[in-house]
Coordinates of C-alpha atoms in Angstrom, one line a residue:
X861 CA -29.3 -38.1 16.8
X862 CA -27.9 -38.4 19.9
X863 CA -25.0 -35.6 21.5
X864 CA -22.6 -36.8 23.7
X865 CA -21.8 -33.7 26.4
X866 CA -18.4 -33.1 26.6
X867 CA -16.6 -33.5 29.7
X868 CA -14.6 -30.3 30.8
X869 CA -10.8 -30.0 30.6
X870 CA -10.4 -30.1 34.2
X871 CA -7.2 -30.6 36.7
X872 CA -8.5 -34.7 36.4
X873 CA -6.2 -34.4 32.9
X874 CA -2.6 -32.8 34.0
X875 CA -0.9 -33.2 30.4
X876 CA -3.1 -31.7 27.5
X877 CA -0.3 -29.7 25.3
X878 CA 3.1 -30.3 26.4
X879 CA 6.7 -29.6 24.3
X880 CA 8.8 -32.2 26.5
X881 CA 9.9 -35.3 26.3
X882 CA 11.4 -37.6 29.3
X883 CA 15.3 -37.6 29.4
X884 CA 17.5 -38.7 32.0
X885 CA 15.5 -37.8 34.7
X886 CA 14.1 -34.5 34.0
X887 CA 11.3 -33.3 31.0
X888 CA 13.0 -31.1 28.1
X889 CA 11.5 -29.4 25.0
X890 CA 11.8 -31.9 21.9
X891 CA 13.9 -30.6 19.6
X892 CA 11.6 -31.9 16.4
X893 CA 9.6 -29.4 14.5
X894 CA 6.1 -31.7 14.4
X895 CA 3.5 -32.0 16.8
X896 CA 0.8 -35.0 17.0
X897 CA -2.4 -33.8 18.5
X898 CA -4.5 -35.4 20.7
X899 CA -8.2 -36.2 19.7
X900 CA -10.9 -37.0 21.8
X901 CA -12.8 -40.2 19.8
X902 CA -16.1 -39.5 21.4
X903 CA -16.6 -35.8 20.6
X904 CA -14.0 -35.6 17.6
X905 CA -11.9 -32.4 19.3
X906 CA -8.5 -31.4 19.8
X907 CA -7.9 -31.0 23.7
X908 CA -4.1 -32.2 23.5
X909 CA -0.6 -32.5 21.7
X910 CA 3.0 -33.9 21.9
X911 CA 6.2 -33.0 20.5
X912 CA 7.5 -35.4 17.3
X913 CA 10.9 -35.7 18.8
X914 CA 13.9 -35.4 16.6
X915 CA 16.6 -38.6 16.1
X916 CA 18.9 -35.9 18.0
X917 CA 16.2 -36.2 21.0
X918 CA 16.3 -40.3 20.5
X919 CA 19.8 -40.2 20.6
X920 CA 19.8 -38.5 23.8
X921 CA 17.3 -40.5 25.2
X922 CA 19.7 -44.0 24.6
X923 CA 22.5 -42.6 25.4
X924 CA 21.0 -41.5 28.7
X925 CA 19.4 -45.0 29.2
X926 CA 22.7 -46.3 28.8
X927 CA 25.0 -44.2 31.1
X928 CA 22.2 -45.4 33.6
X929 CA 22.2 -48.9 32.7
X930 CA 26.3 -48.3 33.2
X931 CA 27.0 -46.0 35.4
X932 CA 28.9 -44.3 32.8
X933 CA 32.2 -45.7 34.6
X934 CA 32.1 -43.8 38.0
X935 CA 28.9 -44.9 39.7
X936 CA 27.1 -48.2 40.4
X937 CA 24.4 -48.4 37.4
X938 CA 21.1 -50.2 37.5
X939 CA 22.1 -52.9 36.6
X940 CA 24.5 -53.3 39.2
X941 CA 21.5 -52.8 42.0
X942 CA 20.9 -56.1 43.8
X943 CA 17.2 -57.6 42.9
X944 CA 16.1 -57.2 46.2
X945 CA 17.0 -52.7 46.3
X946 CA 14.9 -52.8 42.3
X947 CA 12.3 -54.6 44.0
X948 CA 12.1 -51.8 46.2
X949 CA 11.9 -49.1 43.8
X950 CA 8.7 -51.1 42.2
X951 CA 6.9 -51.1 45.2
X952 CA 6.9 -47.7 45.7
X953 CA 5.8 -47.0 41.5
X954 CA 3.3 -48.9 42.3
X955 CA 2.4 -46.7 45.2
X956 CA 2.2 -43.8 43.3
X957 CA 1.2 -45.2 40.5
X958 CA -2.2 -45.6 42.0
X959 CA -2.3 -42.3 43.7
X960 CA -2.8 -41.2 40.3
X961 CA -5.5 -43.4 39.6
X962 CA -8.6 -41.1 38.6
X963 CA -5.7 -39.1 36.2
X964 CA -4.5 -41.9 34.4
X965 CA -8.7 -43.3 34.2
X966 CA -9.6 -39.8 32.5
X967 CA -6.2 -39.5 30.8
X968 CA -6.7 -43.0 28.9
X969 CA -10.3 -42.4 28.3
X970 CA -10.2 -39.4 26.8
X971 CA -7.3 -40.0 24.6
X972 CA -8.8 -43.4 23.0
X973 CA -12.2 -43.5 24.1
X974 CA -12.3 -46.6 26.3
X975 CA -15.0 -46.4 28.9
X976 CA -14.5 -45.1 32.5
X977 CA -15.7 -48.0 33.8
X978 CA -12.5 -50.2 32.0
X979 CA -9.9 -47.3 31.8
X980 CA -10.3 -46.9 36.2
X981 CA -9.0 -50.2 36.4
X982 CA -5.4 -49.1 34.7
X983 CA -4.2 -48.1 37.8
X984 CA -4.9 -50.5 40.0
X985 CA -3.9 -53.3 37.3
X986 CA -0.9 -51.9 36.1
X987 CA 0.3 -51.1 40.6
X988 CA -0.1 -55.1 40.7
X989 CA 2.1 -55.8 37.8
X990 CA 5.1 -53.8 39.5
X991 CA 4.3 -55.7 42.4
X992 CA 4.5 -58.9 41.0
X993 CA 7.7 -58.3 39.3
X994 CA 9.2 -57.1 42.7
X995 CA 8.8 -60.4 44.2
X996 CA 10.6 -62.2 41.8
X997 CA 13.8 -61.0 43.4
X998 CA 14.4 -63.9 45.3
X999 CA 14.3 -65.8 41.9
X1000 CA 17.0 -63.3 40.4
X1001 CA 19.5 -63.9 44.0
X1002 CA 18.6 -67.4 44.3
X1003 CA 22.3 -69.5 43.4
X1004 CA 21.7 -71.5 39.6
X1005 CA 24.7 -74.1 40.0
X1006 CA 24.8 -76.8 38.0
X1007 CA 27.1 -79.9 38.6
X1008 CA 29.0 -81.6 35.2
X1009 CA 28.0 -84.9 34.1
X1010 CA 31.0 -86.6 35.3
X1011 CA 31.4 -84.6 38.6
X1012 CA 34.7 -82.4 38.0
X1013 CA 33.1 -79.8 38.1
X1014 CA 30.1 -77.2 38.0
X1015 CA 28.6 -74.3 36.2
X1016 CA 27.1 -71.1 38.4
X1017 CA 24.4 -70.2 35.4
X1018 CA 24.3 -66.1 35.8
X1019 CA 21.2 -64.0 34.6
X1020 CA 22.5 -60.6 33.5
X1021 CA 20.3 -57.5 32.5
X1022 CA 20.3 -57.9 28.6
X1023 CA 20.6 -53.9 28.6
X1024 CA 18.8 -50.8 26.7
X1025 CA 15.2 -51.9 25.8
X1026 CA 13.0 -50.2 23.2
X1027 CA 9.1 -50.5 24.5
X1028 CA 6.8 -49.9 22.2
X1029 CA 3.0 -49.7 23.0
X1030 CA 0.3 -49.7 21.4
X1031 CA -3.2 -47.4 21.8
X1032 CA -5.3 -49.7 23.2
X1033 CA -4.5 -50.2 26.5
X1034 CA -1.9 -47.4 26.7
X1035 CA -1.0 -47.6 30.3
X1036 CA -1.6 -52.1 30.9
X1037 CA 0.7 -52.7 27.5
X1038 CA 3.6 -50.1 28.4
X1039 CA 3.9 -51.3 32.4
X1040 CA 3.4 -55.0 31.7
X1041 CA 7.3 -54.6 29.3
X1042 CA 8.5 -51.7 32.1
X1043 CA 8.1 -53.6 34.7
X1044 CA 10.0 -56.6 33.8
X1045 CA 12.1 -54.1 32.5
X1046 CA 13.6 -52.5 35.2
X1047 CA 13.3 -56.0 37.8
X1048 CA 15.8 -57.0 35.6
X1049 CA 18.4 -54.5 35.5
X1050 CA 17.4 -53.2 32.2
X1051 CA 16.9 -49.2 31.6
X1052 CA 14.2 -48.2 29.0
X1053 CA 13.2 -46.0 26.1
X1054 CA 9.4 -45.8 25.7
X1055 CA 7.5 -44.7 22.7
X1056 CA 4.3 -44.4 23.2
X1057 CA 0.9 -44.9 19.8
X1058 CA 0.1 -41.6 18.6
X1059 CA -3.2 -41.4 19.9
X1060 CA -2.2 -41.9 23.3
X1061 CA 0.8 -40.1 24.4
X1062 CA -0.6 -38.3 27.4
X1063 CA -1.8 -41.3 29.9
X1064 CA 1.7 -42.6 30.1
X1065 CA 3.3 -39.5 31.3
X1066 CA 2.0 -39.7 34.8
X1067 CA 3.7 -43.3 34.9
X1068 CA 6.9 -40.9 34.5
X1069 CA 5.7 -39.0 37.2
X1070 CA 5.2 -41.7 39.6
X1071 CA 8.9 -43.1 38.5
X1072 CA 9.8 -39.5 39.6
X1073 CA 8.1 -39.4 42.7
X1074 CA 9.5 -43.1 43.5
X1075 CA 12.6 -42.0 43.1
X1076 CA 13.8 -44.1 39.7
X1077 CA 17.6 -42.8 39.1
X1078 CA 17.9 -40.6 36.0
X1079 CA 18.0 -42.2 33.3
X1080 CA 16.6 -45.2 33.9
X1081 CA 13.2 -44.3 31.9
X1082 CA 13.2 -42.0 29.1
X1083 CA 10.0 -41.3 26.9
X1084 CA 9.6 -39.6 23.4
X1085 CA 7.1 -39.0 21.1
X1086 CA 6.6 -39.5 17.7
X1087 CA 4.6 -41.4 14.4
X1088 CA 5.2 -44.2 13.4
X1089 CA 8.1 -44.2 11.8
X1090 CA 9.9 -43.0 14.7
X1091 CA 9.3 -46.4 16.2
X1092 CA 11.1 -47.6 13.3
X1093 CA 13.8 -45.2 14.1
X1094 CA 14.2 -46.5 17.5
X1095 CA 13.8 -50.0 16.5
X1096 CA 17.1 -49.7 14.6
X1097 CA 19.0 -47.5 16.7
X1098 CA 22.7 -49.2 17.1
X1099 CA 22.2 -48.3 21.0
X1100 CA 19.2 -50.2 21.4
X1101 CA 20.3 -53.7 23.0
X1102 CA 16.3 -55.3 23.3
X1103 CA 13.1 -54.6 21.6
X1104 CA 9.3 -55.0 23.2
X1105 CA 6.4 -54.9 21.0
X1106 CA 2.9 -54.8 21.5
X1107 CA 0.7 -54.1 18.0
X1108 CA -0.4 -55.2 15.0
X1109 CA 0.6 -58.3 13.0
X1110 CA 1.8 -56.5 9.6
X1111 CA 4.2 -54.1 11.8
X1112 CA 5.5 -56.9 14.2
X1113 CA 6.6 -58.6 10.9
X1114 CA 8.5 -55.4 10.0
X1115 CA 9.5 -55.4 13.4
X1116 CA 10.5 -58.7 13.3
X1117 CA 12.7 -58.3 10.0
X1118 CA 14.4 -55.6 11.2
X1119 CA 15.3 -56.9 14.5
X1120 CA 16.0 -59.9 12.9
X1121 CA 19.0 -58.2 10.6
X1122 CA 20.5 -57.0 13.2
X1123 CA 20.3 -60.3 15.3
X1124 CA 18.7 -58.2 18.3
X1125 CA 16.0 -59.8 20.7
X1126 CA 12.8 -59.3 20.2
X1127 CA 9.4 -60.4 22.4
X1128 CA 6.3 -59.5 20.3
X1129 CA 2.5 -59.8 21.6
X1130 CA 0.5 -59.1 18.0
X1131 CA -2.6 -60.1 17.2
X1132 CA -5.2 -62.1 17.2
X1133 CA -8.8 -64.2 16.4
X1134 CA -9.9 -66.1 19.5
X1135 CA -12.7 -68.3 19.7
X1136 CA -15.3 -68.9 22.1
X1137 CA -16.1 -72.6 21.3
X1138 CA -19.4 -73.3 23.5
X1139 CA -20.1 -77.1 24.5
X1140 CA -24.2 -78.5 24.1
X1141 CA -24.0 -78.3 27.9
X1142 CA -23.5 -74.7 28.5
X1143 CA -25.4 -72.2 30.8
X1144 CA -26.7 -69.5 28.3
X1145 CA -27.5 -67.3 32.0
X1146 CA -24.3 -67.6 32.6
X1147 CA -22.2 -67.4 29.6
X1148 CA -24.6 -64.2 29.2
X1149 CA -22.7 -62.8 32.6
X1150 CA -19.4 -62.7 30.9
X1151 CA -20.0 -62.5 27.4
X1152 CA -19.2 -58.6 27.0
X1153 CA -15.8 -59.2 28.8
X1154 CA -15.1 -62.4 26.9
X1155 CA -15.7 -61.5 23.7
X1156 CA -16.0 -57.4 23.2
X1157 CA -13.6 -55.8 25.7
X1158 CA -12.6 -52.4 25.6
X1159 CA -15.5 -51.9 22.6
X1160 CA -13.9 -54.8 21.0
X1161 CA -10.4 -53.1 20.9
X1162 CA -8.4 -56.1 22.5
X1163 CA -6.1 -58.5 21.2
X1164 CA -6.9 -62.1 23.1
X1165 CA -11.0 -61.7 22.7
X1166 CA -13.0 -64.4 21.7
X1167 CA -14.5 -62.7 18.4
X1168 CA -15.5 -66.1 17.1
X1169 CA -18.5 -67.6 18.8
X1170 CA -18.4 -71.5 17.5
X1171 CA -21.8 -72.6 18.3
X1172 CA -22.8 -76.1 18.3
X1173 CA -25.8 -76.9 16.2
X1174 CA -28.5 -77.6 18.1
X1175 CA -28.2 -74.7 20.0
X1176 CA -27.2 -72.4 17.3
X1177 CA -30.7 -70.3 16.9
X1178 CA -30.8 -69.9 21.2
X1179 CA -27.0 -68.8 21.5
X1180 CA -27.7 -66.2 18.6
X1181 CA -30.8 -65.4 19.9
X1182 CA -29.1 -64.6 23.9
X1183 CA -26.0 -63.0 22.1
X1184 CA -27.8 -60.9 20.1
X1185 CA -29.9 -59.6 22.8
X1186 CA -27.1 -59.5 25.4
X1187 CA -24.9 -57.0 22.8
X1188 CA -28.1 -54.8 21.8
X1189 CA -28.9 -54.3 25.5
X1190 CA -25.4 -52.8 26.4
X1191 CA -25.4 -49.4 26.3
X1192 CA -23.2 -47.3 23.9
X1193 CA -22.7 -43.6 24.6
X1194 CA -20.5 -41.7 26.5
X1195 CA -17.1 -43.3 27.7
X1196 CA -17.0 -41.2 30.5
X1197 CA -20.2 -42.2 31.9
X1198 CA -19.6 -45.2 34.1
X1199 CA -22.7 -47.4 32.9
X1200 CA -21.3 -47.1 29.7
X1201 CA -20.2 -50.5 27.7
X1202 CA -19.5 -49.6 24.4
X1203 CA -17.5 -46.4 23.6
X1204 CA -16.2 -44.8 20.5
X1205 CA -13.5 -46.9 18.0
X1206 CA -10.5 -45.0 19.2
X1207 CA -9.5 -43.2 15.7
X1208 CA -11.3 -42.4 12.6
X1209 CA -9.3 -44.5 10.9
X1210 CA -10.1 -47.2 12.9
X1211 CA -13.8 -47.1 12.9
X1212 CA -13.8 -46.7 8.9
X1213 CA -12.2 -50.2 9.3
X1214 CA -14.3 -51.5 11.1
X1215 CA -17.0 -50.6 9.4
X1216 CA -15.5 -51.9 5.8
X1217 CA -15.1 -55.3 7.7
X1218 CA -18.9 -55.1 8.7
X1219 CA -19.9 -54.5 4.9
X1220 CA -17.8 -57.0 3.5
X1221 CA -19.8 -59.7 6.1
X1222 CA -22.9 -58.4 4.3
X1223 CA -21.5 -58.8 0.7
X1224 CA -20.3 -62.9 1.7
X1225 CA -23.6 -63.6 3.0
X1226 CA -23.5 -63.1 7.1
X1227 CA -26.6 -61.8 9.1
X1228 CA -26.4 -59.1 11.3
X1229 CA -29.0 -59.5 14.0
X1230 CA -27.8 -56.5 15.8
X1231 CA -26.0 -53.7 14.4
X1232 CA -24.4 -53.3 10.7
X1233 CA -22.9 -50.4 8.7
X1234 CA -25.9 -48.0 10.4
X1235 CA -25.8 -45.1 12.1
X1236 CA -24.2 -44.5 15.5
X1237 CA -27.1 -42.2 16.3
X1238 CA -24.6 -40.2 17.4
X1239 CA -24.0 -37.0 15.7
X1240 CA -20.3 -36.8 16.5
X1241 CA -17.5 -39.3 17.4
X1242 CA -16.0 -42.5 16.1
X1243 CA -18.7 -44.9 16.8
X1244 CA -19.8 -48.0 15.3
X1245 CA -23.0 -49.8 16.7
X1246 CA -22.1 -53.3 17.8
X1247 CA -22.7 -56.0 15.5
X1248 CA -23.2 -59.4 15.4
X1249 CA -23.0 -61.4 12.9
X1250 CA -25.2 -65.3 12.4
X1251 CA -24.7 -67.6 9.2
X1252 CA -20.8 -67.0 9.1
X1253 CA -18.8 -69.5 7.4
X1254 CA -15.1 -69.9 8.2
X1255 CA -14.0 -68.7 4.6
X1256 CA -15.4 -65.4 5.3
X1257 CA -13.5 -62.2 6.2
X1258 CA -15.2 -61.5 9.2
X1259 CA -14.6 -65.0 10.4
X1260 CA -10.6 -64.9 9.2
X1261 CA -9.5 -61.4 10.2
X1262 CA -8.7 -59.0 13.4
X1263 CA -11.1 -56.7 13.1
X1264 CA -10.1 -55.0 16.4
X1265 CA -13.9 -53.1 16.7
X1266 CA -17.1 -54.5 18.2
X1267 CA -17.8 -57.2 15.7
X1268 CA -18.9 -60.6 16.8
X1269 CA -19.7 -63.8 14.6
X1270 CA -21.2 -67.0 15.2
X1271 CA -20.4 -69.9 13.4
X1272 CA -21.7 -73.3 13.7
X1273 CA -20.3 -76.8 14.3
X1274 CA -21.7 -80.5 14.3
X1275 CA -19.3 -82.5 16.1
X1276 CA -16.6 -81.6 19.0
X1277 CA -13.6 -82.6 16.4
X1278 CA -15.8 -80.3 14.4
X1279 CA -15.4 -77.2 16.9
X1280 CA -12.0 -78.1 17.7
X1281 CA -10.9 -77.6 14.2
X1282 CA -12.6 -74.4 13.4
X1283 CA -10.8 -73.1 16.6
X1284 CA -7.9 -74.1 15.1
X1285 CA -8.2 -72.8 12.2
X1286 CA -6.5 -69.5 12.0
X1287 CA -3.4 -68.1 11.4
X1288 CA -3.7 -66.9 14.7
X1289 CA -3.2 -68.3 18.5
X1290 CA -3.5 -65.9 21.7
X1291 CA -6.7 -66.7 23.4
X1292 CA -9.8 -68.6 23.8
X1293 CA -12.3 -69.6 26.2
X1294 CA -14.3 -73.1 26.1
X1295 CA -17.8 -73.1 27.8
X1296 CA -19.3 -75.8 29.7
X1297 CA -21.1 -76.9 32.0
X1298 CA -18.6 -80.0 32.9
X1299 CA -15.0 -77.8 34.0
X1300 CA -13.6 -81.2 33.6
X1301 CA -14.1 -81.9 30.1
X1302 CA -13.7 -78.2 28.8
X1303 CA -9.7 -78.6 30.8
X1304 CA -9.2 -81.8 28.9
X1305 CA -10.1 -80.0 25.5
X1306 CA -8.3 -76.8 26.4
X1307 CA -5.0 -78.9 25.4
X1308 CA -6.3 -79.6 21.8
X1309 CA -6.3 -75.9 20.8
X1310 CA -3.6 -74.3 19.3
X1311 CA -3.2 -71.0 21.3
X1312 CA -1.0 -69.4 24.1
X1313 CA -4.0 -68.7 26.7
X1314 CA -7.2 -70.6 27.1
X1315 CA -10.1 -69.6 29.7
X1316 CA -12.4 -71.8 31.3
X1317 CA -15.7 -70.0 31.3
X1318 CA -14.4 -66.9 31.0
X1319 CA -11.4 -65.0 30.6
X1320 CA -8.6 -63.1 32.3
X1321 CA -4.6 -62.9 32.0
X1322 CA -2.7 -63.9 35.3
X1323 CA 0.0 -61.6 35.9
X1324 CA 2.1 -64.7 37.2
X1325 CA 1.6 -67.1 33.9
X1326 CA 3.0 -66.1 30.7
X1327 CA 0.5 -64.4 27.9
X1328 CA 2.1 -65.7 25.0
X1329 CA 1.1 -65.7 21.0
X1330 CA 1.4 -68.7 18.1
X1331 CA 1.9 -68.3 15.1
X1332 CA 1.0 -64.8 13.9
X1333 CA 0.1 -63.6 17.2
X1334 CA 4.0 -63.2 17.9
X1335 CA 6.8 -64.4 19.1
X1336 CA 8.0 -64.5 23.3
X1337 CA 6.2 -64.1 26.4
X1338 CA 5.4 -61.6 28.8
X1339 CA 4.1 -62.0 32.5
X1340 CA 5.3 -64.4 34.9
X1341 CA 9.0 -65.8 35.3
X1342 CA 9.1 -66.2 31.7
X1343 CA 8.3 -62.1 31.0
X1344 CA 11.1 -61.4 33.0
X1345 CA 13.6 -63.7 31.1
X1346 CA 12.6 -61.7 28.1
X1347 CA 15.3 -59.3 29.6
X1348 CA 17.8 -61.4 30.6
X1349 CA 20.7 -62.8 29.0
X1350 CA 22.4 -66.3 30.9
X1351 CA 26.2 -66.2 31.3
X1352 CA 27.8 -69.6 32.3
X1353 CA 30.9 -69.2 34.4
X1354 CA 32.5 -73.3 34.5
X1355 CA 34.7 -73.9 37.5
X1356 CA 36.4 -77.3 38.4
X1357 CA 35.7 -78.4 41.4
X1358 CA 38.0 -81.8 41.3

């Protein structure tokens, strides 16, 4: 067995056990009773913990979001900022944002387990969202004026902040998934409440600190803490005017409902079961270059991957044969070592799922040519050895399910119309990549699948292009113009003009 060396608590992780949560501008103790603690996936100990915040603390924090939003009646609020003076205030989060790179890297890695070598991209990634939102101010200032039909008159079309916004992140990408909803956020005009996942309530506090450094007027971000059921909480509360989701498909329907009751807006990015659908014509060298980010991100913990390999026939036993070898060559270990691949699932209960998905392969009748319900060789931590899976027919579980570990499987297909309708077929539509060695051909069979995001030999979300679900992967869009309508509400003001 194999012992993975803990890294020490060092000054490279500022929040460990805090009692505060973020309220109009300043951190104050939480006036729940509950704490969540912290657990570090790849060694299985305790090095942090949050307050549960009471619905007295979430009340504070709304009504706080809203005097900002306001200006509570004697002061200009956010809202009332021009685009171009926000834009400003992005630019420099995003400065400090990455000043804090290494923090937030070592942060996020130890509270879920993703490797160093994906969590030191945060930073940098989540500095160019705020960016990108800042320079659609000219968008927000430029005149909408439309002229009636018959010429009397015109309508000047208005975008107005839509108000207090829930955010809701999940544990994945803890820092990515909170900024890529903040940042369109606050270019609007909207202030925020953010709740952070459980697991991972520590990385996004030194995003609060760099809103505090960059000088983000009170109020305008507030963060508490709490399960599950606080999010529910916060969902419903009669001061929240906009709700952004980023989880699982079971709790965005719940979400859904509820928002739905109250008749409140709602952009959800849920899950998903992407396929890889490789052409006869494809590079196996070169598919093998992006195959790990393709298809097993983040140890398989992320929502647009291509987790269904469709392989055509006659290449079927080759494409196994260079997958299988690919994924058993990566090494597991260590998140914090930067030549790691493959980390820990980020919870136990998220590896005992995992690994109940890899059984119930076995039991239908799928091969695992690397991998399986083994052990980690590890003799602590959340880990499940990477698995892939050959012979998988589209009725299986493995083949119909988010898994959301490091579970691949291969199914085969005779014809193109053949591939193309096992892409389709899943209740499911975020990603999915098409390999080929003609770029022409795999563009012109990109439109036939069902899905919001389609990569052409690889994969990679565009900060300016909207990243949005079908079907049970949600509802909305974030990134690009259309991420930042999510929090916008049009007023038509109709003036005669003859």
């Amino acid at each position: 067995m194999s012992s993975l060396v803990a890294l020490p608590v060092t000054a490279n992780l500022p929040y460990q056990h805090t009692d505060d949560v973020f309220i109009e501008g300043d951190w104050s103790p939480a006036t729940g009773t509950g704490r969540t603690l912290v657990t570090n996936p790849a060694t299985q100990e305790v090095w942090g913990s949050v307050p549960q915040a009471s619905v007295a603390d979430l009340d504070r924090a709304v009504a706080a979001a809203r005097r900002a939003f306001t200006g509570a009646g004697h002061a200009n609020g956010w809202r009332d900022l021009t685009p171009t003076e926000r834009a400003g205030f992005l630019l420099r989060l995003a400065d400090e944002v990455e000043k804090r790179a290494e923090a937030i890297s070592h942060t996020n890695t130890w509270e879920n387990g993703s490797p160093v070598a994906e969590s030191s991209r945060a930073a940098g990634n989540a500095a160019s969202i705020f960016r990108y939102f800042a320079s659609l101010a000219g968008l927000l200032e430029t005149p909408d004026i439309r002229p009636f039909p018959d010429g009397s008159g015109e309508t000047v079309v208005r975008q107005d902040p839509i108000g207090v916004c829930a955010l809701i992140a999940p544990w994945n990408f803890p820092i990515n998934l909170v900024v890529a909803k903040l940042a369109p956020a606050l270019m609007a005009g909207c202030t925020v409440v953010i709740k952070p996942a459980s697991p991972t309530p520590l990385s996004v506090r030194l995003i609060i600190d760099a809103a505090r450094a960059a000088g983000i007027p009170a109020g305008v971000i507030n963060l508490v803490t709490g399960p599950g059921s606080f999010g529910d909480a916060l969902v419903k509360h009669p001061g929240i005017d906009k709700v952004a989701f980023t989880g699982s498909t079971p709790v965005g329907r719940t979400i859904a409902g509820a928002c739905g009751q109250l008749l409140r807006p709602v952009t959800l990015e849920l899950g998903g079961k992407s396929s890889a659908l490789v052409l006869p014509d494809v590079d196996l060298d070169a598919l093998s270059q992006v195959l790990i980010r393709t298809c097993m991100r983040n140890t398989g913990q992320t929502c647009y991957i291509s987790t269904r390999i469709l392989a055509p026939a006659q290449r079927y036993d080759e494409l196994v044969d260079m997958v299988t070898a690919t994924i058993a060559a990566a090494k597991q270990g260590d998140p914090m070592q930067p030549d790691t691949v493959f980390g820990p699932a980020a919870t136990r209960a998220q590896e005992q799922t995992v690994r109940e998905y890899i059984r119930s392969g076995v039991a239908e009748g799928a091969r695992a040519t690397t991998g399986g319900d083994v052990s980690s060789g590890f003799d602590r931590g959340f880990f499940v050895k990477p698995t892939v899976f050959a012979d998988v027919t589209p009725g299986m579980r493995i083949a119909r399910e988010e898994i959301f570990g490091p579970v691949l499987s291969i199914l085969r297909y005779s014809s193109l119309d053949e591939g193309i309708e096992l892409a389709n077929n899943t209740a499911f539509g975020l990603g999915g990549t098409i390999f080929s060695g003609d770029p022409e051909r795999a563009f012109r069979i990109a439109g036939r699948l069902d899905t919001g995001s389609v990569g052409l030999g690889f994969f990679a979300s565009n900060h300016a292009a909207p990243f949005a679900g079908r079907h049970d992967s949600g509802l909305g869009a974030e990134f690009g113009p259309e991420g930042l309508k999510a929090y916008l509400a049009p007023q038509s003001v109709h003036r005669r003009i003859r």
